[in-house]
mmCIF file of C-alpha atoms in Angstrom:
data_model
loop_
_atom_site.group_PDB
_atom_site.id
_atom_site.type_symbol
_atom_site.label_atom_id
_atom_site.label_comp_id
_atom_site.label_asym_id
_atom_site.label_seq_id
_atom_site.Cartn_x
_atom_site.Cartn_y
_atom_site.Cartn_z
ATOM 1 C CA UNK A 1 -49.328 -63.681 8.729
ATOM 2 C CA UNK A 2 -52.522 -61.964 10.038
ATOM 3 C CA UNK A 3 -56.229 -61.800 9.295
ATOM 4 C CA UNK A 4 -57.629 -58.242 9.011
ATOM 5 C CA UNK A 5 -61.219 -57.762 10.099
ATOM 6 C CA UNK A 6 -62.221 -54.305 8.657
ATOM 7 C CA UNK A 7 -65.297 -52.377 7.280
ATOM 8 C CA UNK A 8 -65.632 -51.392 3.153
ATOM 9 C CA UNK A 9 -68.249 -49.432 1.805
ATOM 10 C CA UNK A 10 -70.201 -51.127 -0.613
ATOM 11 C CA UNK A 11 -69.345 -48.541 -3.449
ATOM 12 C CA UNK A 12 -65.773 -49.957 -3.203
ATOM 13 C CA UNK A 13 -66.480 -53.523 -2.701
ATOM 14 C CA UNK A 14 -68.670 -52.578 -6.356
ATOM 15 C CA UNK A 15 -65.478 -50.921 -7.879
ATOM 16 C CA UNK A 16 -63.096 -53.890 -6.411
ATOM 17 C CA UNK A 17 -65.531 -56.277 -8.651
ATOM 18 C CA UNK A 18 -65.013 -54.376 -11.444
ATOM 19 C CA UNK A 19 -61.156 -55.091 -11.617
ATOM 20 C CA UNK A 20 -59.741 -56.885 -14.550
ATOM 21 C CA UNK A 21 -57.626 -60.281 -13.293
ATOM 22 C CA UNK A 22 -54.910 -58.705 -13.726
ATOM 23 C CA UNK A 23 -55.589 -55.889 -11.558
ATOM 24 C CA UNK A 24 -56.543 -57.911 -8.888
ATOM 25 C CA UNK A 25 -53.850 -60.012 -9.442
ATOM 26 C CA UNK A 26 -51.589 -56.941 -8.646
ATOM 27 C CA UNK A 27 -53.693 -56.291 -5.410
ATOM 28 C CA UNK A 28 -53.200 -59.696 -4.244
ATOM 29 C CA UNK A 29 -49.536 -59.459 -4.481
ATOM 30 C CA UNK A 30 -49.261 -56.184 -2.574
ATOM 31 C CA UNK A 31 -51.499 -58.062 0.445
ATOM 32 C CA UNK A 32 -49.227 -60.856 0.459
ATOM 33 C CA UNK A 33 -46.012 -58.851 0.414
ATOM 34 C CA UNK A 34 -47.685 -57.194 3.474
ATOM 35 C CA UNK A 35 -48.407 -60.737 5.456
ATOM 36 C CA UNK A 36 -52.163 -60.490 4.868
ATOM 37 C CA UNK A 37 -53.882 -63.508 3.892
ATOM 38 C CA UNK A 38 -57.376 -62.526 4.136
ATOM 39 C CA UNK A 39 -59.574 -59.393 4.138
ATOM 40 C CA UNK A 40 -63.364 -59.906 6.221
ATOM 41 C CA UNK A 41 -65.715 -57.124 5.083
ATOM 42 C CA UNK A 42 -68.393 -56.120 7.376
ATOM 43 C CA UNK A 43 -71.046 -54.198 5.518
ATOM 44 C CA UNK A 44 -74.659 -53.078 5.242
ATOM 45 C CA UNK A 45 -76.387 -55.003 2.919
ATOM 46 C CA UNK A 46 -80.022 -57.051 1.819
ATOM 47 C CA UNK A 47 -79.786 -60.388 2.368
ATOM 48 C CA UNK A 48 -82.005 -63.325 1.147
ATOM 49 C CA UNK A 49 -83.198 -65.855 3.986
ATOM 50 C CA UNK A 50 -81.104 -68.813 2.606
ATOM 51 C CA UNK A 51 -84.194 -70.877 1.410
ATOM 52 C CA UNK A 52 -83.127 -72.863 -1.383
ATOM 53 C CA UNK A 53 -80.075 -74.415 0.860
ATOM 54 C CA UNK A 54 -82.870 -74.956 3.595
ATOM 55 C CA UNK A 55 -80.800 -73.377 5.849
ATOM 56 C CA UNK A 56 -83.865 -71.948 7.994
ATOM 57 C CA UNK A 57 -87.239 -72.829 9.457
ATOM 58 C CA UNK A 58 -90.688 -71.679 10.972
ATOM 59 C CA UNK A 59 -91.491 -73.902 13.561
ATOM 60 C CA UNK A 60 -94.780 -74.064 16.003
ATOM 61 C CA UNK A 61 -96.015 -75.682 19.091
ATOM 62 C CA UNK A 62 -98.626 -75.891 21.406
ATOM 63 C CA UNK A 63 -100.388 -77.704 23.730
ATOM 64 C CA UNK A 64 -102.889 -80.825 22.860
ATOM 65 C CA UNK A 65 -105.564 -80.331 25.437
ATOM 66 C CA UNK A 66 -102.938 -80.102 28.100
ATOM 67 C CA UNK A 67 -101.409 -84.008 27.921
ATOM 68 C CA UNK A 68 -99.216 -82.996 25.156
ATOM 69 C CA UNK A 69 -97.265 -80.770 22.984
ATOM 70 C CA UNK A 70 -98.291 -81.022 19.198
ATOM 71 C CA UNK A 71 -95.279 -79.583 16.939
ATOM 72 C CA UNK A 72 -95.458 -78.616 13.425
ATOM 73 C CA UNK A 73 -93.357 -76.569 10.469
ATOM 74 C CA UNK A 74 -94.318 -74.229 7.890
ATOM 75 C CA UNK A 75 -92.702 -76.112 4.816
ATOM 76 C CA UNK A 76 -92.925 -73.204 2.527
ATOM 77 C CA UNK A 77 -91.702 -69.320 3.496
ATOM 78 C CA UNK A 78 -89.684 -66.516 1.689
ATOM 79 C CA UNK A 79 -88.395 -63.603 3.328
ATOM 80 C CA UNK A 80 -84.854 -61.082 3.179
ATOM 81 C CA UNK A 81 -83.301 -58.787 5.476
ATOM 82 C CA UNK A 82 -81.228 -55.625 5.707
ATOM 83 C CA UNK A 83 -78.199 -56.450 8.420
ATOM 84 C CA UNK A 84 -75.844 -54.005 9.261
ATOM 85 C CA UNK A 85 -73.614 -54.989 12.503
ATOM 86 C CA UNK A 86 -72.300 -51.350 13.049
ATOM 87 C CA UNK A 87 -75.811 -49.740 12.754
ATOM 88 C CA UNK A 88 -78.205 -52.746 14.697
ATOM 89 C CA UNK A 89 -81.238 -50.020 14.434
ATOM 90 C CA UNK A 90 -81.470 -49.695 11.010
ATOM 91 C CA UNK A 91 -82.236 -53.530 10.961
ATOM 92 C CA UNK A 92 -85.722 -54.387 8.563
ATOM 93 C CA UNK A 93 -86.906 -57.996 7.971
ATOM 94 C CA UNK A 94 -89.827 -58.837 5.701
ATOM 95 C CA UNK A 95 -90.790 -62.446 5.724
ATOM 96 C CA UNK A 96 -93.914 -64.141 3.663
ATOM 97 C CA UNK A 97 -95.507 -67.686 5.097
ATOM 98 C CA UNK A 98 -97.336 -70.385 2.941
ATOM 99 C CA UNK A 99 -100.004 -70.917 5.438
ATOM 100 C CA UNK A 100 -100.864 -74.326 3.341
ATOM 101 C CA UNK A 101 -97.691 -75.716 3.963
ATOM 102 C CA UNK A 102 -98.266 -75.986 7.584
ATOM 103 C CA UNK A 103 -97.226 -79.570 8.124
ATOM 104 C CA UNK A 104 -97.632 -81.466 11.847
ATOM 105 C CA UNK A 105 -96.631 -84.960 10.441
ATOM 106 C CA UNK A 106 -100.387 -86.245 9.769
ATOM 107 C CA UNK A 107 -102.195 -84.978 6.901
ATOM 108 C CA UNK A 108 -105.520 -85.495 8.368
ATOM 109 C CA UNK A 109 -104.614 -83.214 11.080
ATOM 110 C CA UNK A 110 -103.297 -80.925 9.169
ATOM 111 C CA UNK A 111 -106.098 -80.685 6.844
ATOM 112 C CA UNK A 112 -108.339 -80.092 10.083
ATOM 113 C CA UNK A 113 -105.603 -77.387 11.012
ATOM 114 C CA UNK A 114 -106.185 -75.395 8.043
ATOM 115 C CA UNK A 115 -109.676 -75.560 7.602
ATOM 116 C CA UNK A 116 -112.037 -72.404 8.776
ATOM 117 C CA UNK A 117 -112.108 -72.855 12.931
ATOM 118 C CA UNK A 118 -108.101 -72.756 12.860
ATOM 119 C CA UNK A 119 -105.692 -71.336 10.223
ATOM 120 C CA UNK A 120 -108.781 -70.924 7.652
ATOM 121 C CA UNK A 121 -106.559 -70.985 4.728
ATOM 122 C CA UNK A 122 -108.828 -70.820 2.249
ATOM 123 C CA UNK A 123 -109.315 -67.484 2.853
ATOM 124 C CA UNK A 124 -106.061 -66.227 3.979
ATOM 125 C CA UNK A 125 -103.791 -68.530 2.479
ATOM 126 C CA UNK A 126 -100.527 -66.849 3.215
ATOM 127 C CA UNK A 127 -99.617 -64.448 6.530
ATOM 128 C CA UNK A 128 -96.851 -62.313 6.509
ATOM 129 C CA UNK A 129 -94.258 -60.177 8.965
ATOM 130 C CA UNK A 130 -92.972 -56.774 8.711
ATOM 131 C CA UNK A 131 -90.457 -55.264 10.830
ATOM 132 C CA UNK A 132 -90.850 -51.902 11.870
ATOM 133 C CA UNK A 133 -88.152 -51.077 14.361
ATOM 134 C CA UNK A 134 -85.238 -53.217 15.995
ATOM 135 C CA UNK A 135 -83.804 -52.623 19.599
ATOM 136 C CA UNK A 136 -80.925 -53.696 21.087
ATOM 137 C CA UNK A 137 -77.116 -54.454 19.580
ATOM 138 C CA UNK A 138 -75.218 -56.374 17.333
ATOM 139 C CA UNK A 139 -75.571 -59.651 19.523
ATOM 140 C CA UNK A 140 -79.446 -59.589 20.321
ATOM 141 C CA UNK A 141 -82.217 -57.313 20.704
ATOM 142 C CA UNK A 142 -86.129 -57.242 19.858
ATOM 143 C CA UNK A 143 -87.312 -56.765 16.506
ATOM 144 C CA UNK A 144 -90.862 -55.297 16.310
ATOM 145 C CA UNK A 145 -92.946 -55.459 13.114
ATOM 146 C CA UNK A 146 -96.585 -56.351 12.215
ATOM 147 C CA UNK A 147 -97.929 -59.915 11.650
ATOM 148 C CA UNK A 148 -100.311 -60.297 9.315
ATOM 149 C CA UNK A 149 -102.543 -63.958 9.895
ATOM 150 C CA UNK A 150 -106.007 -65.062 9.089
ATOM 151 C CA UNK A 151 -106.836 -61.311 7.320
ATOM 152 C CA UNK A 152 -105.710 -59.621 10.992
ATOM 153 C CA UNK A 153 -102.929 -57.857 11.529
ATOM 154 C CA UNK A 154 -101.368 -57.045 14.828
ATOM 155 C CA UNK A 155 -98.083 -55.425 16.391
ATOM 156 C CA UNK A 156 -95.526 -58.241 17.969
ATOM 157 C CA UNK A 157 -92.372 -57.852 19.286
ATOM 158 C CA UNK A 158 -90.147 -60.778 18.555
ATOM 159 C CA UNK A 159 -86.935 -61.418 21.152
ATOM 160 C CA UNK A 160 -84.028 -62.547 18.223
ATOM 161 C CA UNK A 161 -80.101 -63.284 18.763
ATOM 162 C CA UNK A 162 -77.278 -63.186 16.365
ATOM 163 C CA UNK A 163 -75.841 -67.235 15.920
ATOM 164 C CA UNK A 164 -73.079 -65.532 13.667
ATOM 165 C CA UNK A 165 -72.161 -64.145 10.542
ATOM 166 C CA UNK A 166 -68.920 -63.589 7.823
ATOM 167 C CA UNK A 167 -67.832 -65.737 5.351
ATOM 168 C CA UNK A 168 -68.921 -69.366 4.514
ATOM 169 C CA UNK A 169 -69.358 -71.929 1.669
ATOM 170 C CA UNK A 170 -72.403 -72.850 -0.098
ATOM 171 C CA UNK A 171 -72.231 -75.005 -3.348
ATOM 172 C CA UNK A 172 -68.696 -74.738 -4.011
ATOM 173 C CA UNK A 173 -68.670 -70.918 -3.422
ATOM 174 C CA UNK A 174 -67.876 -68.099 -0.949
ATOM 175 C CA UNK A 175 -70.956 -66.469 0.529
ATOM 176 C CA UNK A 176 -71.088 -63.876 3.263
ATOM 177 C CA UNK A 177 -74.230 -65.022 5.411
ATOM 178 C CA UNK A 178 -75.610 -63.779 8.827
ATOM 179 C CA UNK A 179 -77.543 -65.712 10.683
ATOM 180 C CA UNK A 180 -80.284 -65.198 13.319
ATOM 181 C CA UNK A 181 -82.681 -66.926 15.629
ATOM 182 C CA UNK A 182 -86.005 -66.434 17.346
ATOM 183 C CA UNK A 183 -88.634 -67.400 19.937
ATOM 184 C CA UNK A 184 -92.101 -66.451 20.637
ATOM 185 C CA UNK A 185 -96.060 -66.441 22.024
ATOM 186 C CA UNK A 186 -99.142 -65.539 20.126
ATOM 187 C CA UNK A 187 -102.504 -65.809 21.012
ATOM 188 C CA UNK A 188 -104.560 -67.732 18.516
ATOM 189 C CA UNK A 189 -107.790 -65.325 19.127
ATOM 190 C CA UNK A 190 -106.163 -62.280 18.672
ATOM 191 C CA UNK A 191 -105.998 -63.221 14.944
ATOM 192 C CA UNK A 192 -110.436 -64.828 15.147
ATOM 193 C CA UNK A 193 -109.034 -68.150 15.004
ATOM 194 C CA UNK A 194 -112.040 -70.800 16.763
ATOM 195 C CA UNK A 195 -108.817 -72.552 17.558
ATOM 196 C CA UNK A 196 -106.690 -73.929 18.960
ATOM 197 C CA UNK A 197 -107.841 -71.724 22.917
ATOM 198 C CA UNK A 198 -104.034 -72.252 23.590
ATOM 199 C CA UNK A 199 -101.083 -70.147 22.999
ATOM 200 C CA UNK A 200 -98.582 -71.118 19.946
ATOM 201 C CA UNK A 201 -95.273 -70.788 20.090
ATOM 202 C CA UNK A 202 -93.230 -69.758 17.351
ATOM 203 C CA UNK A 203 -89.272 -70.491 16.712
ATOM 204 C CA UNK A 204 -87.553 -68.989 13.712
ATOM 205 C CA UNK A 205 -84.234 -69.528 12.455
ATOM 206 C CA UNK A 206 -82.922 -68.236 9.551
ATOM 207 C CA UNK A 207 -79.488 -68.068 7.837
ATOM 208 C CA UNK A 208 -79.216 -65.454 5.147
ATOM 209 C CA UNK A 209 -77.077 -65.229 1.945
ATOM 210 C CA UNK A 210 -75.448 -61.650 1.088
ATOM 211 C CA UNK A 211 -76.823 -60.506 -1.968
#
């Protein structure tokens, strides 16, 4: 028996769906007679950051008047992709933040956080990223885009790596994901925050579902 890795254009992967059972049932047969047990498509496709199985997070940290390291989460985010393995440039990410779901574990800090001389949510409630260009392979590579924060938007170039991707299960189901992580600095001012005068970094990990 073997497991064939292969690539299938999404036209045929449309017509494939459009099968009757008994069709497919015919296919099947043919594979098995053959000693394949599996197929693994690789294709381009949109994916949706796999939210609802909270199978990704925007994380933050930074430094508490240099004797510490204060860590919070944005609870609330929603964001897809475009992934293609065989074509890594043509990679887009777009990626919308609830700044009022910023959450450090202490509600009075966090109302302090988003009030006018830091995230000034009031105003900008929500910041947002979009890719512009992605360089580098299949594995990792840097995905620049713009970030949007606080009404300012400015270019950043975030450093991202592939954890994995093909075929897993998610409520009972078979769903092709792809999954990604990464890690970086911004500077507080260059978006007029008052505060905090420290850097912030920012970890992202998402898993997304193939739509």
């Amino acid at each position: 028996m073997m497991k064939i890795e292969c690539e299938v254009a999404p036209n045929i992967i449309s017509a494939l769906k459009m099968l009757s059972s008994k069709e497919k049932k015919v296919i099947t047969f043919f594979l098995i007679s053959m000693g394949i047990t599996s197929i693994t498509y690789s294709v381009a496709a949109e994916y949706d950051i796999d939210i609802g199985g909270q199978h990704a997070s925007i994380q933050w940290k930074t430094s508490h008047q240099g004797f510490s390291m204060l860590t919070g989460r944005f609870n609330t985010f929603d964001g897809s992709f475009y992934w293609d393995e065989n074509d890594p440039s043509s990679a887009s990410v777009e990626i919308t933040i609830d700044m009022t779901s910023s959450d450090s574990n202490h509600s009075v800090r966090d109302g302090h956080l988003q009030g006018p001389n830091y995230m000034n949510v009031a105003e900008h409630p929500t910041a947002t990223f979009s890719s512009t260009s992605y360089e580098g392979d299949s594995q990792s590579g840097t995905l620049n885009g713009n970030l949007t924060m606080n009404g300012v938007t400015r270019s950043i170039s975030l450093p991202i790596n592939k954890i994995g991707e093909g075929s897993g299960m998610q409520m009972g189901m078979t769903v092709y994901k792809a999954g990604f992580e990464g890690n970086m600095i911004i500077n507080p001012q260059d978006f007029n925050f008052e505060r905090p005068a420290t850097p912030v970094e920012i970890e992202i990990n998402f898993e997304g579902n193939r739509r």
